[in-house]
PDB file of C-alpha atoms in Angstrom:
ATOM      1  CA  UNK A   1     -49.004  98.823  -9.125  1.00  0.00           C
ATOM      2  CA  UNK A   2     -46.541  95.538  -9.622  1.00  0.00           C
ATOM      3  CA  UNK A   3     -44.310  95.696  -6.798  1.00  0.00           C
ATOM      4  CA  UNK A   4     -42.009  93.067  -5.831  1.00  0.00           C
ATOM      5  CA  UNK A   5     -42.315  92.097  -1.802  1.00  0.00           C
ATOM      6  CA  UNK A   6     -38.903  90.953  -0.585  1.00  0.00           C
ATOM      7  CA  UNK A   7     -36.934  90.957   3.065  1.00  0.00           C
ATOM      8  CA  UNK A   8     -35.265  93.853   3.551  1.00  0.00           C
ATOM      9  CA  UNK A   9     -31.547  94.488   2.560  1.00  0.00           C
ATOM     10  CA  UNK A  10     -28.326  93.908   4.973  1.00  0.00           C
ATOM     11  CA  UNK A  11     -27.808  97.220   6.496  1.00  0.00           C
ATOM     12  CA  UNK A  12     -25.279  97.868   4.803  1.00  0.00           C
ATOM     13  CA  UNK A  13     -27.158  97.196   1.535  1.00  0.00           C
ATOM     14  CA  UNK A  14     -26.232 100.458  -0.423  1.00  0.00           C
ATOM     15  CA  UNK A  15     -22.525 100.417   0.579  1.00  0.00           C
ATOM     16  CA  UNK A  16     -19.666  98.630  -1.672  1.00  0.00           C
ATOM     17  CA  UNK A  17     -17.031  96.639  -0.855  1.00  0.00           C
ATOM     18  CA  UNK A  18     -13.461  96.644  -2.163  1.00  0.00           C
ATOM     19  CA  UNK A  19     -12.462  93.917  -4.401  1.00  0.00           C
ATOM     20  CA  UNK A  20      -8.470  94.103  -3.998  1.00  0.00           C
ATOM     21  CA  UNK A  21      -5.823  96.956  -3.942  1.00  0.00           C
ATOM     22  CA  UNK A  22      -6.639  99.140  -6.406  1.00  0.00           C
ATOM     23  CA  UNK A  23      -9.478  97.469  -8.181  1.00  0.00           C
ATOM     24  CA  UNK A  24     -12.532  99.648  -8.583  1.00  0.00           C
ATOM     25  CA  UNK A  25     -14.942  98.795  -5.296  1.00  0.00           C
ATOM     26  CA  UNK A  26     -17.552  95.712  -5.971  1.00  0.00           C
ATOM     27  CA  UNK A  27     -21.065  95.430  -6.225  1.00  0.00           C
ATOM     28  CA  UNK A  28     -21.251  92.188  -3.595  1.00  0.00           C
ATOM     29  CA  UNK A  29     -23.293  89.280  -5.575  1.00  0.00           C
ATOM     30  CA  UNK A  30     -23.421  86.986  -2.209  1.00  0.00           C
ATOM     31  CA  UNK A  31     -25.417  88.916   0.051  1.00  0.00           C
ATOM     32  CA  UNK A  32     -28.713  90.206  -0.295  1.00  0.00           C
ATOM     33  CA  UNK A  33     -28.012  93.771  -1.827  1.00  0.00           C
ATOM     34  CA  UNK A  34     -31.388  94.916  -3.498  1.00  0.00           C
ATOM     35  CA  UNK A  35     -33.080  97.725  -4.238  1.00  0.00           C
ATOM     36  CA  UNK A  36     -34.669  99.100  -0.867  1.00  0.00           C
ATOM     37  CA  UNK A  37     -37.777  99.739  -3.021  1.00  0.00           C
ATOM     38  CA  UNK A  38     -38.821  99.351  -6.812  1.00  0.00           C
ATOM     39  CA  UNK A  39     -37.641 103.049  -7.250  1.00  0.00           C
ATOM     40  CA  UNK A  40     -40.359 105.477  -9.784  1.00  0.00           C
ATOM     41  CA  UNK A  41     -41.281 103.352 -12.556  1.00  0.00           C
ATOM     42  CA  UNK A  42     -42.328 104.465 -15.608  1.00  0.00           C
ATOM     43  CA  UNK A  43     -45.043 101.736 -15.600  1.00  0.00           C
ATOM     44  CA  UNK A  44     -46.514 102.919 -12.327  1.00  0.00           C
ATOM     45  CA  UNK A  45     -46.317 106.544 -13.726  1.00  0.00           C
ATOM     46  CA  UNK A  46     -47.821 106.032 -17.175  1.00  0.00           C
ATOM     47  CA  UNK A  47     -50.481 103.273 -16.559  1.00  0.00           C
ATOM     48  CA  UNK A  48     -48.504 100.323 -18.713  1.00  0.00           C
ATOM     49  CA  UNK A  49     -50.897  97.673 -16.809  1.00  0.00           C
ATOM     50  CA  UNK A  50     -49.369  93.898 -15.986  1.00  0.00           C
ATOM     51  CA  UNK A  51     -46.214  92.841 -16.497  1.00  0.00           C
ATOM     52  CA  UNK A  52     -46.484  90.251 -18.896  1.00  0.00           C
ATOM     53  CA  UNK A  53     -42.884  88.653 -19.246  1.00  0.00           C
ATOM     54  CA  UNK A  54     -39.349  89.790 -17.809  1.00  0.00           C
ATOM     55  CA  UNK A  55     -37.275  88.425 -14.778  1.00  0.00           C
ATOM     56  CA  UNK A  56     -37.518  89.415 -10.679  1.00  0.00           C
ATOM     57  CA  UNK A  57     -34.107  87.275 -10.057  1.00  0.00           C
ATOM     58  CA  UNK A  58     -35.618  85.583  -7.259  1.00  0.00           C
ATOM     59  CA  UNK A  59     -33.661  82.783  -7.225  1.00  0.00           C
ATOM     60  CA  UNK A  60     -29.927  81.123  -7.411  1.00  0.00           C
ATOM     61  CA  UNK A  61     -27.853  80.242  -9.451  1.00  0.00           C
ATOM     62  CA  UNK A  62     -27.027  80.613 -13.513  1.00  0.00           C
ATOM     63  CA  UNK A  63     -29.592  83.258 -15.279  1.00  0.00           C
ATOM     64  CA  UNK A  64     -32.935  81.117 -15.869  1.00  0.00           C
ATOM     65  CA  UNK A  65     -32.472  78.851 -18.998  1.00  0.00           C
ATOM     66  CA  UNK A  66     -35.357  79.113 -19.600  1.00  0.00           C
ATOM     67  CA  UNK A  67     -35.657  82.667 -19.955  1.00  0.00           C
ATOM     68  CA  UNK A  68     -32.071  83.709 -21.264  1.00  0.00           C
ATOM     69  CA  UNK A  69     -29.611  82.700 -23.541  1.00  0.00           C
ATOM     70  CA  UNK A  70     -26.154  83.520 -22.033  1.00  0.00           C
ATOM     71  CA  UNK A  71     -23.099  84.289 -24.211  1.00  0.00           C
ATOM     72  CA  UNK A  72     -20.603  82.049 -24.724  1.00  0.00           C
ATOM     73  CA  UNK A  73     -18.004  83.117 -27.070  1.00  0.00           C
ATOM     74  CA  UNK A  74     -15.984  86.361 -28.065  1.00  0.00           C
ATOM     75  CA  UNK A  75     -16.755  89.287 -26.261  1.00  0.00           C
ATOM     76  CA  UNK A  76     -17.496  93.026 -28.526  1.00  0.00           C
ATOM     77  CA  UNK A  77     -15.775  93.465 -31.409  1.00  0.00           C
ATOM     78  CA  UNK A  78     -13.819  89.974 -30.912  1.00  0.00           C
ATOM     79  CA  UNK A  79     -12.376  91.763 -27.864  1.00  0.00           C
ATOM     80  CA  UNK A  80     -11.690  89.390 -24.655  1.00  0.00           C
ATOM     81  CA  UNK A  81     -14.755  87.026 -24.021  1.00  0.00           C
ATOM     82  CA  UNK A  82     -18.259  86.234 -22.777  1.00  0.00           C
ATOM     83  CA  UNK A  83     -18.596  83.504 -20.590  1.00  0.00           C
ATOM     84  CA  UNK A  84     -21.505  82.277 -18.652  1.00  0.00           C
ATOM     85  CA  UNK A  85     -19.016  82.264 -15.587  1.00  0.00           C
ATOM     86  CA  UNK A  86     -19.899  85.693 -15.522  1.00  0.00           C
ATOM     87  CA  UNK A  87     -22.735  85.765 -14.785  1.00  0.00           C
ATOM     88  CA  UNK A  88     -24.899  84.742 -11.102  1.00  0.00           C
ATOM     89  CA  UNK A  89     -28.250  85.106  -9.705  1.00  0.00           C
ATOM     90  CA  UNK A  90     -28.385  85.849  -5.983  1.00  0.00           C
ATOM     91  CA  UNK A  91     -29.475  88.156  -3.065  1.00  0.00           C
ATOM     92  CA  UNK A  92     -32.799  88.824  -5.501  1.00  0.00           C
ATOM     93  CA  UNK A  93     -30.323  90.340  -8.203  1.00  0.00           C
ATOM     94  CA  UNK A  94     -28.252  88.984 -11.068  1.00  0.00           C
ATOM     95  CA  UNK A  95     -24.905  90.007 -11.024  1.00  0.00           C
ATOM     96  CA  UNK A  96     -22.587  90.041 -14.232  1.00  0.00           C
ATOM     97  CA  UNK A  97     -18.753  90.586 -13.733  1.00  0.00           C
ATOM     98  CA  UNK A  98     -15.968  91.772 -15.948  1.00  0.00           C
ATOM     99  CA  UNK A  99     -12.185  90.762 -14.796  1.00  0.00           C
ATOM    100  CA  UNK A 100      -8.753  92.709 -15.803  1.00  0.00           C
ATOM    101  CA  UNK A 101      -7.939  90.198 -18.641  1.00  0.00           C
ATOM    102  CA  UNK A 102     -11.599  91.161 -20.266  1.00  0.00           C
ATOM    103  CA  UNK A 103     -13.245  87.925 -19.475  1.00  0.00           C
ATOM    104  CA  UNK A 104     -16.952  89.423 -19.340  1.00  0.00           C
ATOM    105  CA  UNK A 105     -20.871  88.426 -19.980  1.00  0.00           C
ATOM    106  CA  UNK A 106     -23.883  88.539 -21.780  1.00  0.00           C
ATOM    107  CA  UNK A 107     -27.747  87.227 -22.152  1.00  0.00           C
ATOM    108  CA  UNK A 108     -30.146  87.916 -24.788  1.00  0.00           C
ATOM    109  CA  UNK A 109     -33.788  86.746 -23.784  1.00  0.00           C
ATOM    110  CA  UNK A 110     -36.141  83.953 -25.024  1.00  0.00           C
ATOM    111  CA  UNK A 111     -39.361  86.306 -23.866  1.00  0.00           C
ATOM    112  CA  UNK A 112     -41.147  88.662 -25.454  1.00  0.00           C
ATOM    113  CA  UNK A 113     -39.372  88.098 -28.977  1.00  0.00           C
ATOM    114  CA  UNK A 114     -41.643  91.006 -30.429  1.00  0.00           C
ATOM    115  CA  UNK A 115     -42.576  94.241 -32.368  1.00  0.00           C
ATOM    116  CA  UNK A 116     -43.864  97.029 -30.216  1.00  0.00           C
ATOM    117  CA  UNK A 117     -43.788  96.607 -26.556  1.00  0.00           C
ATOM    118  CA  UNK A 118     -42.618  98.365 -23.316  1.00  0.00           C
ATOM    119  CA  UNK A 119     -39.867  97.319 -21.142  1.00  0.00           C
ATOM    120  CA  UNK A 120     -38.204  98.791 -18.072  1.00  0.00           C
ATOM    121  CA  UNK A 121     -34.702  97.301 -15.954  1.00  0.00           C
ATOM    122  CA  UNK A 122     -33.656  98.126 -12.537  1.00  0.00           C
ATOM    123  CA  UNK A 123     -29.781  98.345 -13.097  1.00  0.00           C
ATOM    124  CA  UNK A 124     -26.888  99.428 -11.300  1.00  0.00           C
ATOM    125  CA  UNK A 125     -22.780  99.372 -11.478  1.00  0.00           C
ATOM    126  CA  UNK A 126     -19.719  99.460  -9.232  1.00  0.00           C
ATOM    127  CA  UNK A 127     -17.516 102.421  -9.503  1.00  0.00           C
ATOM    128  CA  UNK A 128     -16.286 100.520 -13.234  1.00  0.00           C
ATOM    129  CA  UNK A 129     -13.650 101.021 -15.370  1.00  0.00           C
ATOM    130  CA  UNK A 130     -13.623 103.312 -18.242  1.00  0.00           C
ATOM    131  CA  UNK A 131     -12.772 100.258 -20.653  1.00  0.00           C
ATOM    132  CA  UNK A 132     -16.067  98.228 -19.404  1.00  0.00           C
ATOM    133  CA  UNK A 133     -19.466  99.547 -20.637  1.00  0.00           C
ATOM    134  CA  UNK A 134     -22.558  98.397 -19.381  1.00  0.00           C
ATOM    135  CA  UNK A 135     -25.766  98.290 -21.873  1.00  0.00           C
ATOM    136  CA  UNK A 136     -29.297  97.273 -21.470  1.00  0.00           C
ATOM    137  CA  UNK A 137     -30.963  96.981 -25.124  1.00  0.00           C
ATOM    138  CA  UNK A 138     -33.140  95.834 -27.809  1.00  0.00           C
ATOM    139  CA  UNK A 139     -31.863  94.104 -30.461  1.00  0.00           C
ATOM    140  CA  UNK A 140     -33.461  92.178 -33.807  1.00  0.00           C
ATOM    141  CA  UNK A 141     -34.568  88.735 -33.237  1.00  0.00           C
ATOM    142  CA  UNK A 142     -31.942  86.268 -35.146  1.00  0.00           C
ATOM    143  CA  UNK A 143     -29.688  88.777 -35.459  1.00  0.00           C
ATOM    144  CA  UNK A 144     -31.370  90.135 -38.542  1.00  0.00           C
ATOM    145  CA  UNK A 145     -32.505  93.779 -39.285  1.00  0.00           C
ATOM    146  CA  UNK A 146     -32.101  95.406 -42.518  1.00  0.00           C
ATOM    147  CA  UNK A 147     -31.485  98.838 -40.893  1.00  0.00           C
ATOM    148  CA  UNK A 148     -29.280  97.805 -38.156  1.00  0.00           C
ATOM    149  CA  UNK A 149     -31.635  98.571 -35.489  1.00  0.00           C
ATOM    150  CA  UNK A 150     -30.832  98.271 -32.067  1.00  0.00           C
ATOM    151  CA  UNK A 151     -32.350 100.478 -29.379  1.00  0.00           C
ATOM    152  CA  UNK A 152     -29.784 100.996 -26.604  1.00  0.00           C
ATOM    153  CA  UNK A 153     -31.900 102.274 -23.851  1.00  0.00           C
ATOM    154  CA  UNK A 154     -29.543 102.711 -20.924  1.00  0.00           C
ATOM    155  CA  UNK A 155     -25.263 102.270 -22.036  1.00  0.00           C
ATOM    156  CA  UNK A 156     -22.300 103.347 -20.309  1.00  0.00           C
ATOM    157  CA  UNK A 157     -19.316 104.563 -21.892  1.00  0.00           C
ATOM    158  CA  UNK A 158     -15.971 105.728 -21.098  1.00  0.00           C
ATOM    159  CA  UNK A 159     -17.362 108.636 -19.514  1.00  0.00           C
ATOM    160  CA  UNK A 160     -18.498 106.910 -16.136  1.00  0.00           C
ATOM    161  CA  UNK A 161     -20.281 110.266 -15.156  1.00  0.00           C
ATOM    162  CA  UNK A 162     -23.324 109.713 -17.961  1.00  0.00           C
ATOM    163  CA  UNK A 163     -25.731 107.166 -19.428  1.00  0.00           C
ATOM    164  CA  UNK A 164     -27.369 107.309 -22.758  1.00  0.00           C
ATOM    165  CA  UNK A 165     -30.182 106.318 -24.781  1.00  0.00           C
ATOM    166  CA  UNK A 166     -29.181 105.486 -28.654  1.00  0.00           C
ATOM    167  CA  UNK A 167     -31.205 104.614 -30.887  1.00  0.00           C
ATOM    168  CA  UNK A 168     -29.135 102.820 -34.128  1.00  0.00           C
ATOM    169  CA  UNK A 169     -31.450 103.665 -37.717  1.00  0.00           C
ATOM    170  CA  UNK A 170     -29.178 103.007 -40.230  1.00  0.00           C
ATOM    171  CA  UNK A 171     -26.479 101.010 -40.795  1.00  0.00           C
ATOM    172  CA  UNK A 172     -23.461 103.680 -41.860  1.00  0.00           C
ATOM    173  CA  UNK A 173     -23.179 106.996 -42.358  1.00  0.00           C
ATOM    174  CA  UNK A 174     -23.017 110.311 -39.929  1.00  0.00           C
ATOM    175  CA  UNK A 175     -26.386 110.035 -38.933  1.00  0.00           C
ATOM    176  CA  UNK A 176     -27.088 106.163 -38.375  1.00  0.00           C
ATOM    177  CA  UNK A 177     -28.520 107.163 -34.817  1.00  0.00           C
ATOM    178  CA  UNK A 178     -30.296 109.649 -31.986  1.00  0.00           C
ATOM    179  CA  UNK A 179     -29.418 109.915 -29.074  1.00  0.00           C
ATOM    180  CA  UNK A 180     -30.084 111.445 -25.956  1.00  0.00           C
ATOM    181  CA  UNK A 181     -27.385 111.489 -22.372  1.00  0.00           C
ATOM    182  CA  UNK A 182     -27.730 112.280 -19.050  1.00  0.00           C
ATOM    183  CA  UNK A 183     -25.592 113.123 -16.412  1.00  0.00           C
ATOM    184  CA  UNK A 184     -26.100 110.017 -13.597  1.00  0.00           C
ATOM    185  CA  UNK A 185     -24.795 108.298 -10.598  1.00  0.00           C
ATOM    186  CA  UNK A 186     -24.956 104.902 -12.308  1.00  0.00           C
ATOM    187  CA  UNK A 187     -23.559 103.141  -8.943  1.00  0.00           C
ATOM    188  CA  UNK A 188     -27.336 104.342  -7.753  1.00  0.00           C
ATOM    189  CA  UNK A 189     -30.247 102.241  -8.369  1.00  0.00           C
ATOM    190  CA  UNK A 190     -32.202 103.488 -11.268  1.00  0.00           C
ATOM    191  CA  UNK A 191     -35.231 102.383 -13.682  1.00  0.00           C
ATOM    192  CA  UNK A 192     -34.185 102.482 -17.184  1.00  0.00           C
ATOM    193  CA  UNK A 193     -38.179 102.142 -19.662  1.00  0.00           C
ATOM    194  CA  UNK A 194     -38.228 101.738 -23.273  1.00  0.00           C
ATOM    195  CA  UNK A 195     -41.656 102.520 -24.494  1.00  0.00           C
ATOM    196  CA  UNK A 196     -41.975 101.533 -28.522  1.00  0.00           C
ATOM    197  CA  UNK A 197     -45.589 101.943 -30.684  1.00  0.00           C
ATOM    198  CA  UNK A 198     -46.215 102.288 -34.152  1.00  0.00           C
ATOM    199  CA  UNK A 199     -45.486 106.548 -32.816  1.00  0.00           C
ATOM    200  CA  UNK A 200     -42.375 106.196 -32.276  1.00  0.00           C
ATOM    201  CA  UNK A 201     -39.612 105.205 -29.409  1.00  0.00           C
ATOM    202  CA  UNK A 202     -39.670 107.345 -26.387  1.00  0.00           C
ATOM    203  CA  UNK A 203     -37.410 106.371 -23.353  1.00  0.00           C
ATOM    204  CA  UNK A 204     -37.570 106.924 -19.312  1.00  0.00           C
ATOM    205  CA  UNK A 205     -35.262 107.402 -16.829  1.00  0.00           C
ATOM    206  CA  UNK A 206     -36.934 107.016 -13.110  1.00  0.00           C
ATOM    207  CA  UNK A 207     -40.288 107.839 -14.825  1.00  0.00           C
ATOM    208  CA  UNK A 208     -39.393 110.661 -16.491  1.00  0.00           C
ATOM    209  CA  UNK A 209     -39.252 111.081 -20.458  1.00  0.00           C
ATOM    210  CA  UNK A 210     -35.710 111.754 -21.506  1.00  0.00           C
ATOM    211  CA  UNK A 211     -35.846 110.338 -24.925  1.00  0.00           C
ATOM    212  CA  UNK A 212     -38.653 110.446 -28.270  1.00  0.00           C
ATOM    213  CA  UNK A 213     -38.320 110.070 -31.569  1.00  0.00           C
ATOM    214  CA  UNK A 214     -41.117 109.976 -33.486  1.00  0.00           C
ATOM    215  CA  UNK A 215     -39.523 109.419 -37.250  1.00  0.00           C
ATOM    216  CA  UNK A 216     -40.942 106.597 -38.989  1.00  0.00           C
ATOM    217  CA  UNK A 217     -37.551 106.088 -41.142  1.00  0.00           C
ATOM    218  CA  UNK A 218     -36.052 105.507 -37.637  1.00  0.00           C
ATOM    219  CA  UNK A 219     -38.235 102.949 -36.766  1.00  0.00           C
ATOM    220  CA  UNK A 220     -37.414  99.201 -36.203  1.00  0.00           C
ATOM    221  CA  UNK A 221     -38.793  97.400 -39.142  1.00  0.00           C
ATOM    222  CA  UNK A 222     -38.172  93.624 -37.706  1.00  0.00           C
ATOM    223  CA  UNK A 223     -39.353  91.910 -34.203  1.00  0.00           C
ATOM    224  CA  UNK A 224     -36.633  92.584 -31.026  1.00  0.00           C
ATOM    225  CA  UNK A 225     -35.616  91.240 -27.648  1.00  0.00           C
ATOM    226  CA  UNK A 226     -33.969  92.506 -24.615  1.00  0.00           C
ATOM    227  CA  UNK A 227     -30.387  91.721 -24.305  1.00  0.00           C
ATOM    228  CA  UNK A 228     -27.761  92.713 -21.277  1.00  0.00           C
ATOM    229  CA  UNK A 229     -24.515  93.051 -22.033  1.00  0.00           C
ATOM    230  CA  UNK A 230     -21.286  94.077 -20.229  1.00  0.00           C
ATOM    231  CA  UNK A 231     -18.341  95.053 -22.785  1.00  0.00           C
ATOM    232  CA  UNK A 232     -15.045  95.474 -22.827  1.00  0.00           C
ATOM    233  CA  UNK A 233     -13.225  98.112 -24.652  1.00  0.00           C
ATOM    234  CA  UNK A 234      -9.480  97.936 -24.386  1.00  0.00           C
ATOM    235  CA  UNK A 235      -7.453 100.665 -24.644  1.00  0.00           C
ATOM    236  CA  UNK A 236      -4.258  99.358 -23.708  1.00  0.00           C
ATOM    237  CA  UNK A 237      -4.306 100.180 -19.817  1.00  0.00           C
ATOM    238  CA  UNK A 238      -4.579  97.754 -17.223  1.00  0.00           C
ATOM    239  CA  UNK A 239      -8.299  97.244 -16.362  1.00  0.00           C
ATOM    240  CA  UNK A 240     -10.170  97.066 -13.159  1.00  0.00           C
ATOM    241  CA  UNK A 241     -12.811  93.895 -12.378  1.00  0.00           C
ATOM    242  CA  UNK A 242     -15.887  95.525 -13.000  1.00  0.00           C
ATOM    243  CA  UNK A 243     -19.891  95.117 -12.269  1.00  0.00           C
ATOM    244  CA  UNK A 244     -23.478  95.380 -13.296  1.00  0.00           C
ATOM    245  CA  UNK A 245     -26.112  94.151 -11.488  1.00  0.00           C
ATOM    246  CA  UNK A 246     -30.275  94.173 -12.504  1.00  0.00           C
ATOM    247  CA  UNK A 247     -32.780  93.529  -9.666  1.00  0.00           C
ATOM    248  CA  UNK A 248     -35.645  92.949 -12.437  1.00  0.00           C
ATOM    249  CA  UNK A 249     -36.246  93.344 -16.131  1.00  0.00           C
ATOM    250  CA  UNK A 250     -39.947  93.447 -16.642  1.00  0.00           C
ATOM    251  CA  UNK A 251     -42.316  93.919 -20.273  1.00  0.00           C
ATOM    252  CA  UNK A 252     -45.538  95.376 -20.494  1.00  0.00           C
ATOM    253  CA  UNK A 253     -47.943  95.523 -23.649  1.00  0.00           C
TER     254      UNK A 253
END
């Protein structure tokens, strides 16, 4: 079993704080709020041997050049912006922030640029706004794929209550994807696995199998890399600062 050895959280390590009158309540990025424990891992469950790349965020600072590319430039859809000022490492998580004018982040990473792989995140969010959707993923190395792929394998959307696995096979049309959704306390720590073999694509949520398709049509046909994103979907109301925070990302053969 991997697990990461680390001092133990503040007391109050599970608790939020408030971020300002009427702002939804922050994840704090300063102090050392980690996961008490690496949580059920699919890894440990099904057998997935060494990590062989990822992140454990055990340091300070910016994201690790050297292992992520952060954003810098219009956010989703040209809406509000990704800036590296989002993002900070610290506490033994990284922390990525959205404010009310939509000023958000994102990081694609420079490991395991591959075909076929497993991968599994330790992620978490404040009590966010409905306009500001989290999303750990897979998407095509250079930004190329034929199909479209892109293997979301933990979003939020603007119902805060669920999480859900999509998996994007085509490029238009009214069935370009599958998908699977789950009810979940995403202010909770949870492990989010993405298991992909010349099979299929089966996902994990805390160990468990929640996702599988097994269509070869569906199937990426071009290398991929993780990416986390934060986005911002306007709607016209005011929005609320807003937070995700990973305590590791780790890949497996």
């Amino acid at each position: 079993m991997f697990t990461k050895r680390r001092a133990a959280a503040l007391a109050a390590a599970g608790s939020l704080a408030l971020s300002g009158c009427g702002a939804a309540p922050a994840l704090e990025r300063s102090d050392a709020v980690t996961a008490v424990s690496d949580g059920v891992q699919a890894a440990v469950v099904r057998g997935w041997g060494p990590v062989l790349a990822g992140d454990e965020f055990n340091y300070t600072g910016a994201p690790d050049p050297a292992r992520w590319k952060v954003y810098d430039g219009p956010g989703h859809s040209g809406k509000g912006v990704r800036s590296p000022k989002a993002w900070a490492v610290a506490g033994g998580v990284v922390t990525v922030s959205g404010d009310a004018k939509g000023t958000t982040g994102g990081m694609s990473a420079r490991f395991a640029q591959q075909k076929y792989g497993r991968w599994e995140a330790r992620m978490r969010t404040n009590a966010r706004d409905t306009q500001y959707h989290p999303v750990v993923m897979l998407w095509p190395n250079n930004n190329i794929s034929p199909t479209c792929a892109e293997i979301d394998y933990a979003e939020g959307t603007a119902d805060t209550t669920k999480i859900k696995f999509n998996l994007h096979h085509a490029c238009k049309g009214p069935n370009f994807q599958t998908r699977a959704a789950r009810t979940l306390d995403t202010t909770q720590w949870h492990n989010y696995a993405l298991e992909w073999t010349p099979a299929g694509i089966k996902g994990y949520l805390d160990g468990m199998l929640w996702f599988s398709d097994t269509n070869p049509a569906h199937q990426p046909t071009v290398g991929m890399h993780q990416s986390v994103q934060l986005d911002w979907f306007p709607n016209g109301n005011p929005t609320n600062p807003s937070q995700m925070q990973l305590d590791w990302i780790r890949v497996y053969k």
